[in-house]
Amino acid sequence: MVEEIMIKPGVFYYPEYFNRTIQEEVRDEILSYANELGWFQPTLPRWGTPFSVKMLNYGPLGWVSDKSGYRYQPTHPENGAVWRPFPLHMSRVWSSLNDGFDSPEACLINYYHANARMGLHQDRDEQDLSVPVISVSLGDTALFRIGTTDRKGPTQSLKLKSGDVLVFGGPARLDFHGIDRIYPGTSTLLPEGGRINLTLRRVTQSAG
Ligand code: MD6
Ligand code: FE
């Protein structure tokens, strides 16, 4: 039994969608991956200011950001390695919750230490904005904020806990959102604490 809560039209929240065993499997895969390839440090276009989160990707395309801008590419920006394929549980959550949409092409992994955050932004680097983004949270609880397509519009907040899944699409696909803070010590999943968020996306135009 999975509980589904509509936050607003297009945004659906599934608390503890991944049980502890699955969370541990995904965690172990990510930690071995990070150990092999290393996280990359994204920076803001133009200024080159580092983000407070570190990143990696799974899948044929990965989201990267550096001085030349935001884009999707098949390789790690710091060492040229090809991204690993999607973990089984990530492919499964897409088939279950995004049934009928073309397969995902990218899975961005964000790692937050206790003081990291993510400013309000829109996800608009994908060609096909009709396909929802699916987000999975692991580790410490985070305060997620979601607004409207107007950066200054009203916002609502939601605490995302380890194992929680969010489907973000429909009329909300271009709504501004971000992570205001992490609550340190709220989960035992990650050996060094902090939070990992994975977002699965369709990047190129779906056929038909
Ligand atoms: C995070 N999430 O939870 C950041 N983007 O760490 C996102 O930026 C996000 O949760 C698009 C759709 C769902 C998300
Ligand atoms: Fe986002």
GROMACS .gro file of N, CA, C and O and ligand atoms in nm, residues 121-123 177 199 201, ligand 2:
model
   25
  121HIS      N    1   1.457   2.752  -0.800
  121HIS     CA    2   1.490   2.739  -0.944
  121HIS      C    3   1.376   2.668  -1.016
  121HIS      O    4   1.288   2.609  -0.952
  122GLN      N    5   1.380   2.675  -1.147
  122GLN     CA    6   1.289   2.597  -1.231
  122GLN      C    7   1.372   2.491  -1.301
  122GLN      O    8   1.487   2.516  -1.336
  123ASP      N    9   1.314   2.373  -1.326
  123ASP     CA   10   1.380   2.271  -1.407
  123ASP      C   11   1.328   2.290  -1.549
  123ASP      O   12   1.216   2.251  -1.579
  177HIS      N   13   1.112   2.599  -0.716
  177HIS     CA   14   1.122   2.513  -0.597
  177HIS      C   15   1.268   2.512  -0.552
  177HIS      O   16   1.357   2.547  -0.630
  199THR      N   17   1.685   1.289  -0.893
  199THR     CA   18   1.574   1.332  -0.977
  199THR      C   19   1.587   1.266  -1.114
  199THR      O   20   1.686   1.283  -1.184
  201ARG      N   21   1.461   1.226  -1.497
  201ARG     CA   22   1.402   1.314  -1.598
  201ARG      C   23   1.406   1.255  -1.738
  201ARG      O   24   1.501   1.189  -1.777
  210FE      FE   25   1.469   2.105  -0.939
   0.00000   0.00000   0.00000
